[in-house]
Amino acid sequence: MEELKHPSEQHGQLPGDVHQTQGAPASNPNISTSTSSTGTMMDDLEKQQNGLRARNPNGTTQPAAGVLVKEAEADFAQLNRELSHYSQASHRSQQLSRSKSRQSKRSEKARDPEKDSSFDDEDVEPFDLETTLRGAQHVNAESGIKSKKIGVIWENLTVSGIGGVKNIVQTFPDAFVSFFNIYGTVQSIFGWGKRGKQIEILKNFRGLINPGEMVLVLGRPGSGCTTFLKMIANQRFGYTNVDGEVLYGPFDAKTFAKKYRGEAVYNQEDDVHHPTLTVAQTLGFALDTKVPGKRPAGMSKQQFKEKVLDLFLKMFNIEHTRDTIVGNPFMRGVSGGERKRVSIAEMMATSATVCAWDNTTRGLDASTALDYAKSLRIMTNIYGVATVCTMYQASENIFDLFDKVMVIDEGRMCYLGPTKDARAYFEGLGFKEKPRQTTPDYLTGCTDDFEREYKPGRSEADAPASAADLEKAFNDSIFATRLAQEMRDYRRELKEQQVVYEDFETAVSDEKRKHTSKHSVYSMPFYLQIWVLMQRQFLIKWQDKFSLVVSWITSITIAIIVGTVWLQLSVTSADAFTRGGVLFLSLLFNAFQAFAELGSTMLGRPIVNKHRAYSFHHPSALWLAQIVVDLAFSSVQIMVFSIMVYFMCGLVLDAGAFFTFYLIIVTGYLGMTLFFRTVGCLCPDFDYAIKFAAVIITLYVLTSGYLIAYQSQQVWLRWLFYVNALGLGFAALMMNEFKRITLICTEESLVPRGAGYDSLKNRVCTLPGSSPGSDQIPGGAYIDLSFEYDPADMWRNFGIIVVLIAAFLFSNAALGEYVRYGAGGKTVTFFAKEDEQRRTLNAALNEKRENRRNKSENNSAGSNLHITSKAILTWEDLTYDVPTPAGQLRLLSDVFGYVKPGELTALMGASGAGKTTLMDVLAARKNIGVIGGDVLVDGRPPGTAFQRGTSYAEQLDVHEPTQTVREALRFSATLRQPYDVAEEEKFAYVEEVIALLEMEDIADAIIGDPESGLAVEQRKRVTIGVELAAKPELLLFLDEPTSGLDSQSAFNIVRFLRKLSAAGQAILCTIHQPNSALFENFDRLLLLQKGGHCVYFGDIGKDATVLRNYFQKNGAVCPPDANPAEWMLDAIGAGQAPRIGDRDWGDIWQDSTELARTKELIKQMKAERQKEAGEQAPVEQQEYATPTWHQVKVVNRRTHLSFWRSPNYGFTRLFNHVAIALITGLTYLQLDNSRSSLQYRVFVIFQATVLPALILAQVEPKYDMSRMIFYRESAAKAYGQFAFALSMVLAELPYSILCAVGFFLPLYYIPGFQGAPDRAGYQFLIILITELFSVTLGQMVSAVTPSSFISALLNPFIIIVFALFCGVTIPKPQIPGFWRAWLYELDPFTRLIGGMVTTELYQRPVVCQPMEYQSFPAPAGQSCGDYMSDFFQSPMAAGYIANNMTEDCSYCAYKTGAEFYEPLGFSFDHRWRDLGIFAAFIGSNLILLFLASRYLNYNRR
């Protein structure tokens, strides 16, 4: 690898020679002698020249350290000569086997269609990164683009964080304690105060990285590697204290962050992207924000972007994914390895000068990982980047590419020096030489108590035995002295080389586009950031077709329902209040379409944080861009909604009125969208946000003027009207409508009415605003008296809404800019409280560990294992096709193989070759697509017990987040090991698995989620542990069990798998990046290439001799010093290097004698096993290991514990219930017996219909998350759907009862409802039924929909339909016949409202307030009593006269509450019947829930 080293170490070697030495970069310019070929290369270079400046626009002027200017110039001269005169001689020192096969390949100009489908036909030359970059750099220099190089030096660097304290997991009661501890709550929201003990993560680090140097950071998980990388990338957020000095060139960390934030960047281990964008769009956006102002060769922005994008896709071999969505764990997109490459390319687009890469080879196959490391080396050389990497399981080839290596142990620096001296240094300290181990593994092993071994004659007494010893040894070594000298020289050069840093500042300034502030850390001006973000947000919304379609369908359906319910309203007194209902509902529905913003704002945070760190854009620019895009989409949708509702309902036919209606609804929508976004930016997590939003929304709806008129509101609440977009909007809509109409009083509204009452002058209309002797009421007078609205205030209200929108937009942008949640810092692990049993178990584990450490126990874990099964799994002619829009796509093609007990089989191939697909097919996990061929157990098709008899540790670590590690393993053992095995035996086995996977320290740790819980590698161990605890009888499948683990953990796992196979277990395991020592543990290999074609299946042999011989026989010779596991991937063309040989390796395998032998062997094994199995009694095929009642008991216990340990879930729900009931109660404080209070009592009762809206929003995501875990566990046949669904229902019960009490008490007693036990008891019972109905409804809706996102889109529709047809917003007699006949009767809320209203109002007297009386004169000579006597004796009579003896009659519309509700179609006699029917709806929900969970499987794979 010497040729790829820093130019200063290449001893004058020219780039022409660089490609020709052994082990050259995978991307070699194997240019043929023909002029046409050279021409093609020139064209190709022309296409990509200048391409890379988006990532590293650094010139070739004066380097900071070590890069010789003359040498660089010679490089370019040589390069230009080469481009003109390529000769065959340039290939002399290529490996013989590779050059021969490649020459024949070039002469044929044949490409492998699988491998190279993404290349153009003419592009027959392999893509060469170095040539491309050097060409691009040359043009940059010619264009006068300055170099941008900076080194980093750090001294006495000490970093502290929170930790060291055993955080005990919070439970439900803790939520109350923390809530009422208001001071503590405020502290935690703003991150003030201590959150635990401060510990030192890094201690006294010192060192430097020169421009153009690569440093590999090694250490075990938890040693501080990630923290060190973050410090180098200047990401200090989340740490409590950073002491010491870090200089970037001459700039200190603070100055560098302020002026050049995007020049030091950090690439995190997890891939965070917008899942609905394609690969090209994701990288295109990154490039859009980073296109430099000064571009080489006068290129346009678009040309530049396209060239660099092509370069990235070629460089990482992901051209075929260009138009594939990136996806995420829950949305199918590119493969995991490809997603990782997208993350790498995205960070390269930053063109930063200091790059920190955190375990970026996780999930990449060995060949791709090496290609990636070479790309880094080439870029580091050419652009003088300072590169720092951590890598687990780095191969020797990758290690050789680095200049320096740093070894960290427990936050102490144990070595920083040249890579070539590191091994000898540690051996010199007294550690045993291990020549078969790769150097990175050896160095990390020296820091591991369990792995380190001393030379004969040396021991802990005279060699380092702790992190402090290693640190001291290094500080006393010659390397520390050299480092100190190097640092002194560097500091001196800092003063002398001022021109370099002037170049750096010029280069950064040149990168900025026109109109960008010179003080800005961004490359483009604010308005252009908004423009680029608008384009991206448009794509995100447009490509999420499903959400778009669902939201349109919901909107149109609601419009149709509203339009038909209030079809062609009459301009009469009968429809006056109803007209207000239409306006209120139109505004409310569209405003609450924005509720989903709360979730998306929270979920989008990690991406915003990443892009802020990369200096792509201001977070505030995102919010401004997003609101513009939202407006574009929603304005069309609202227009369609408005047209349908407005004209179907027969609102005022006036163009001005219609457009005002539309305008107000759009502004109301905008106001609420921005409100939800502001809450999303302000709150640290979803639970805070939901609590906050629930309170504010309730206040908004109550004070909007429809449910309680402005003049009737409590004085202390009235001010809210002026900051309430809903209230202002509703008032403006009412003014807009009613100022243009005059209402006609209907006969039903005139008093008195009936035979003999014909004279209008002696009658009055009961509608507010009427005058005696007239049947016409001006609309303006009606809204003035009913709501205190003055039509003249309409545009004033609109103006206030616009001001509110501006205020929310400003606060949204400001919060986005300054409030940072979830950006950095160490994740905190929580533990379950230790009881006596756990203490005993942990003591036993620790004792075992000490014995292991002292080597006194020969690692006996697994020694008592004995697996009796002799079953053999075989597969023949296996194919797998999936449906795609373009037709069937074949992912597996004619694969043969077998897995025998006692053997460990490796499944390998490039990223995306179909390894996981094959594993899924064999493990019977696929439920879409077509599987062809035979998968047989002992020559028979697998029975129903097959899935139970196999364990499958999947790539994604999906676990119940509230369990401890021990509980998760015990859960698996209890349900998946045979029922007749004693529980003690199962639990003892679990303890062995914990010891074996070295999880003693985390046995009682809560698993949590990736953001807050166990670290990545700890989660991976838990996944494997859960499957091992099941003690599979037949087969153990593992999908990449070593990905993301350090080499020692990986080795331990493979060593344990070896032990399991020795005990008789059959194991099939996919593996990435195995080193030679790891690879040797496997007996057999199944190798796949792109397209799911088998390339090899057979033994590996000692030192991989059998495998090597197969390849050698077919023309590919493995060099003696190469790692066969990496080399074979290169040989078949898995990386960027073309494959060796002129034939496709899949075709070679199909024609090989080895395949014929395998087929013959499978035939024999099947015959033998059929014979043996035939002699034995047939095994009873049970789908599950345990009976259903046992499943229910175990799953129910876990679910209850999960709810108990999710304090926020239960408490947020209780808080919302109490808060809404309190606000409602106080709004309608101690109602009197007046006429208006009748209406208000109904509205208080109507608040009970808010419960489902609240509960659905919380229950659905909870059910959905639990269902994801259920899908994984049910695929392993741990338990059935009935146990799952029932446990979810039962676990909600205690919280439902508590919430019902919390809601009922304030809502019932504060407004002064009837206190008699029979009334209050009934009301509580019906509230409890509402609570249970809402919970089961939420679970049922979640069960019938694929995700909580889709169920959230359905919620508004369900709630609005329920609220519309229950007889409050539109009385039963006025509901159109079609809806009244069935939907009114089927509406559960009809029963709720009917029961509650009649129970409350029955026998309640009504006493009108003076202003509520309607006055009219009695005919001359008659008293009011005489005049009204006939009316009061008629069947339609209602109300009373204040004084019967006068001629001036004051009439009150109601005498008792019954007169108010009987015309609405309710009856006190039916209240118990209604309660029974309402309770029956809970039953129907449960039936649907159990059926849906049984028959609907949305886990498509």
CSV table of C-alpha atoms in Angstrom, one decimal, residues 25-179:
chain,number,residue,atom,x,y,z
A,25,PRO,CA,-5.7,1.3,-6.0
A,26,ALA,CA,-8.7,-0.7,-7.0
A,27,SER,CA,-9.3,1.9,-9.7
A,28,ASN,CA,-6.4,1.4,-12.1
A,29,PRO,CA,-6.2,3.2,-15.4
A,30,ASN,CA,-5.7,0.0,-17.5
A,31,ILE,CA,-5.6,2.0,-20.6
A,32,SER,CA,-5.0,0.1,-23.8
A,33,THR,CA,-2.5,1.3,-26.4
A,34,SER,CA,-5.1,2.1,-29.1
A,35,THR,CA,-5.7,5.7,-29.8
A,36,SER,CA,-9.4,5.3,-29.7
A,37,SER,CA,-9.1,3.9,-26.2
A,38,THR,CA,-6.9,6.9,-25.2
A,39,GLY,CA,-9.5,9.1,-26.8
A,40,THR,CA,-12.2,7.6,-24.7
A,41,MET,CA,-10.1,8.1,-21.6
A,42,MET,CA,-9.6,11.7,-22.5
A,43,ASP,CA,-13.4,12.1,-23.1
A,44,ASP,CA,-14.1,10.5,-19.8
A,45,LEU,CA,-11.6,12.7,-18.1
A,46,GLU,CA,-13.1,15.7,-19.9
A,47,LYS,CA,-16.5,14.7,-18.6
A,48,GLN,CA,-15.3,14.5,-15.0
A,49,GLN,CA,-12.5,17.0,-14.9
A,50,ASN,CA,-13.0,19.7,-12.3
A,51,GLY,CA,-15.6,17.4,-10.9
A,52,LEU,CA,-14.5,17.0,-7.4
A,53,ARG,CA,-14.2,20.6,-6.2
A,54,ALA,CA,-17.6,20.3,-4.5
A,55,ARG,CA,-15.9,18.1,-2.1
A,56,ASN,CA,-12.4,19.4,-2.0
A,57,PRO,CA,-11.8,22.6,-4.0
A,58,ASN,CA,-8.2,22.8,-2.9
A,59,GLY,CA,-5.5,24.1,-5.1
A,60,THR,CA,-1.9,23.0,-5.3
A,61,THR,CA,-0.2,26.0,-3.9
A,62,GLN,CA,2.2,25.8,-0.9
A,63,PRO,CA,1.3,22.8,1.2
A,64,ALA,CA,1.5,23.0,5.0
A,65,ALA,CA,3.6,20.0,5.7
A,66,GLY,CA,5.3,17.4,3.7
A,67,VAL,CA,3.8,17.8,0.2
A,68,LEU,CA,6.6,18.9,-2.1
A,69,VAL,CA,5.5,21.4,-4.7
A,70,LYS,CA,8.1,20.2,-7.2
A,71,GLU,CA,7.0,16.7,-6.8
A,72,ALA,CA,3.3,17.7,-7.3
A,73,GLU,CA,4.3,19.6,-10.5
A,74,ALA,CA,6.2,16.5,-11.7
A,75,ASP,CA,3.0,14.5,-11.0
A,76,PHE,CA,1.0,16.6,-13.3
A,77,ALA,CA,3.7,16.6,-16.0
A,78,GLN,CA,3.9,12.9,-15.8
A,79,LEU,CA,0.1,12.6,-15.8
A,80,ASN,CA,-0.2,14.7,-19.0
A,81,ARG,CA,2.5,12.6,-20.7
A,82,GLU,CA,0.6,9.5,-19.7
A,83,LEU,CA,-2.6,10.7,-21.1
A,84,SER,CA,-0.9,11.3,-24.5
A,85,HIS,CA,1.3,8.2,-24.7
A,86,TYR,CA,-0.1,5.2,-22.8
A,87,SER,CA,2.1,2.2,-23.3
A,88,GLN,CA,1.8,-1.5,-22.5
A,89,ALA,CA,5.0,-1.1,-20.4
A,90,SER,CA,2.9,0.7,-17.8
A,91,HIS,CA,1.3,-2.7,-16.8
A,92,ARG,CA,4.6,-4.6,-16.2
A,93,SER,CA,4.4,-4.8,-12.5
A,94,GLN,CA,0.7,-5.7,-12.3
A,95,GLN,CA,0.0,-9.1,-10.7
A,96,LEU,CA,0.4,-11.6,-13.4
A,97,SER,CA,-2.9,-13.4,-13.1
A,98,ARG,CA,-4.9,-10.1,-12.9
A,99,SER,CA,-3.1,-8.4,-15.8
A,100,LYS,CA,-3.5,-11.4,-18.1
A,101,SER,CA,-7.2,-11.8,-17.6
A,102,ARG,CA,-7.8,-8.1,-17.8
A,103,GLN,CA,-5.9,-7.7,-21.1
A,104,SER,CA,-8.1,-10.4,-22.6
A,105,LYS,CA,-11.1,-8.7,-21.1
A,106,ARG,CA,-10.1,-5.3,-22.6
A,107,SER,CA,-9.5,-6.8,-26.0
A,108,GLU,CA,-13.0,-8.2,-26.0
A,109,LYS,CA,-14.3,-5.0,-24.6
A,110,ALA,CA,-16.9,-7.1,-22.8
A,111,ARG,CA,-18.5,-5.9,-19.6
A,112,ASP,CA,-20.3,-7.9,-17.0
A,113,PRO,CA,-24.0,-6.9,-17.4
A,114,GLU,CA,-24.6,-7.4,-13.6
A,115,LYS,CA,-21.6,-5.5,-12.6
A,116,ASP,CA,-21.6,-2.7,-15.1
A,117,SER,CA,-25.2,-2.2,-16.1
A,118,SER,CA,-24.8,1.4,-15.0
A,119,PHE,CA,-21.9,2.3,-17.3
A,120,ASP,CA,-22.3,3.8,-20.7
A,121,ASP,CA,-21.7,1.5,-23.7
A,122,GLU,CA,-18.7,3.6,-24.8
A,123,ASP,CA,-17.2,3.8,-21.4
A,124,VAL,CA,-15.1,0.6,-21.6
A,125,GLU,CA,-12.3,1.9,-19.3
A,126,PRO,CA,-12.4,1.3,-15.6
A,127,PHE,CA,-13.2,4.4,-13.6
A,128,ASP,CA,-10.0,5.8,-12.1
A,129,LEU,CA,-10.4,8.2,-9.2
A,130,GLU,CA,-6.8,9.3,-8.9
A,131,THR,CA,-6.5,10.3,-12.5
A,132,THR,CA,-9.8,12.1,-12.4
A,133,LEU,CA,-8.9,14.0,-9.2
A,134,ARG,CA,-5.4,15.0,-10.3
A,135,GLY,CA,-6.9,16.2,-13.6
A,136,ALA,CA,-9.5,18.2,-11.7
A,137,GLN,CA,-6.9,19.6,-9.4
A,138,HIS,CA,-4.8,20.7,-12.4
A,139,VAL,CA,-7.6,22.6,-13.9
A,140,ASN,CA,-8.4,24.2,-10.6
A,141,ALA,CA,-4.8,25.4,-10.3
A,142,GLU,CA,-5.0,26.8,-13.9
A,143,SER,CA,-8.3,28.6,-13.0
A,144,GLY,CA,-6.5,30.4,-10.1
A,145,ILE,CA,-8.5,28.5,-7.5
A,146,LYS,CA,-6.5,28.6,-4.3
A,147,SER,CA,-5.6,25.6,-2.1
A,148,LYS,CA,-7.5,25.0,1.1
A,149,LYS,CA,-5.4,23.1,3.6
A,150,ILE,CA,-5.3,23.2,7.3
A,151,GLY,CA,-3.7,21.1,10.0
A,152,VAL,CA,-5.0,20.4,13.5
A,153,ILE,CA,-3.0,20.5,16.7
A,154,TRP,CA,-4.3,19.7,20.2
A,155,GLU,CA,-2.7,19.9,23.6
A,156,ASN,CA,-3.9,19.0,27.1
A,157,LEU,CA,-7.3,18.1,25.6
A,158,THR,CA,-9.6,16.9,28.3
A,159,VAL,CA,-13.3,16.3,27.7
A,160,SER,CA,-16.0,15.7,30.3
A,161,GLY,CA,-19.5,14.4,30.0
A,162,ILE,CA,-22.3,13.1,32.1
A,163,GLY,CA,-22.0,9.5,33.3
A,164,GLY,CA,-20.6,7.4,36.0
A,165,VAL,CA,-23.9,7.4,37.8
A,166,LYS,CA,-26.2,4.3,37.5
A,167,ASN,CA,-29.4,5.9,36.2
A,168,ILE,CA,-32.4,4.0,37.4
A,169,VAL,CA,-35.2,3.7,34.9
A,170,GLN,CA,-38.1,6.0,35.4
A,171,THR,CA,-41.5,4.4,36.1
A,172,PHE,CA,-45.1,5.8,36.0
A,173,PRO,CA,-45.1,7.3,39.6
A,174,ASP,CA,-41.8,9.1,38.9
A,175,ALA,CA,-43.5,11.2,36.2
A,176,PHE,CA,-45.7,12.7,38.9
A,177,VAL,CA,-42.7,13.5,41.1
A,178,SER,CA,-40.8,15.1,38.3
A,179,PHE,CA,-43.9,17.1,37.0
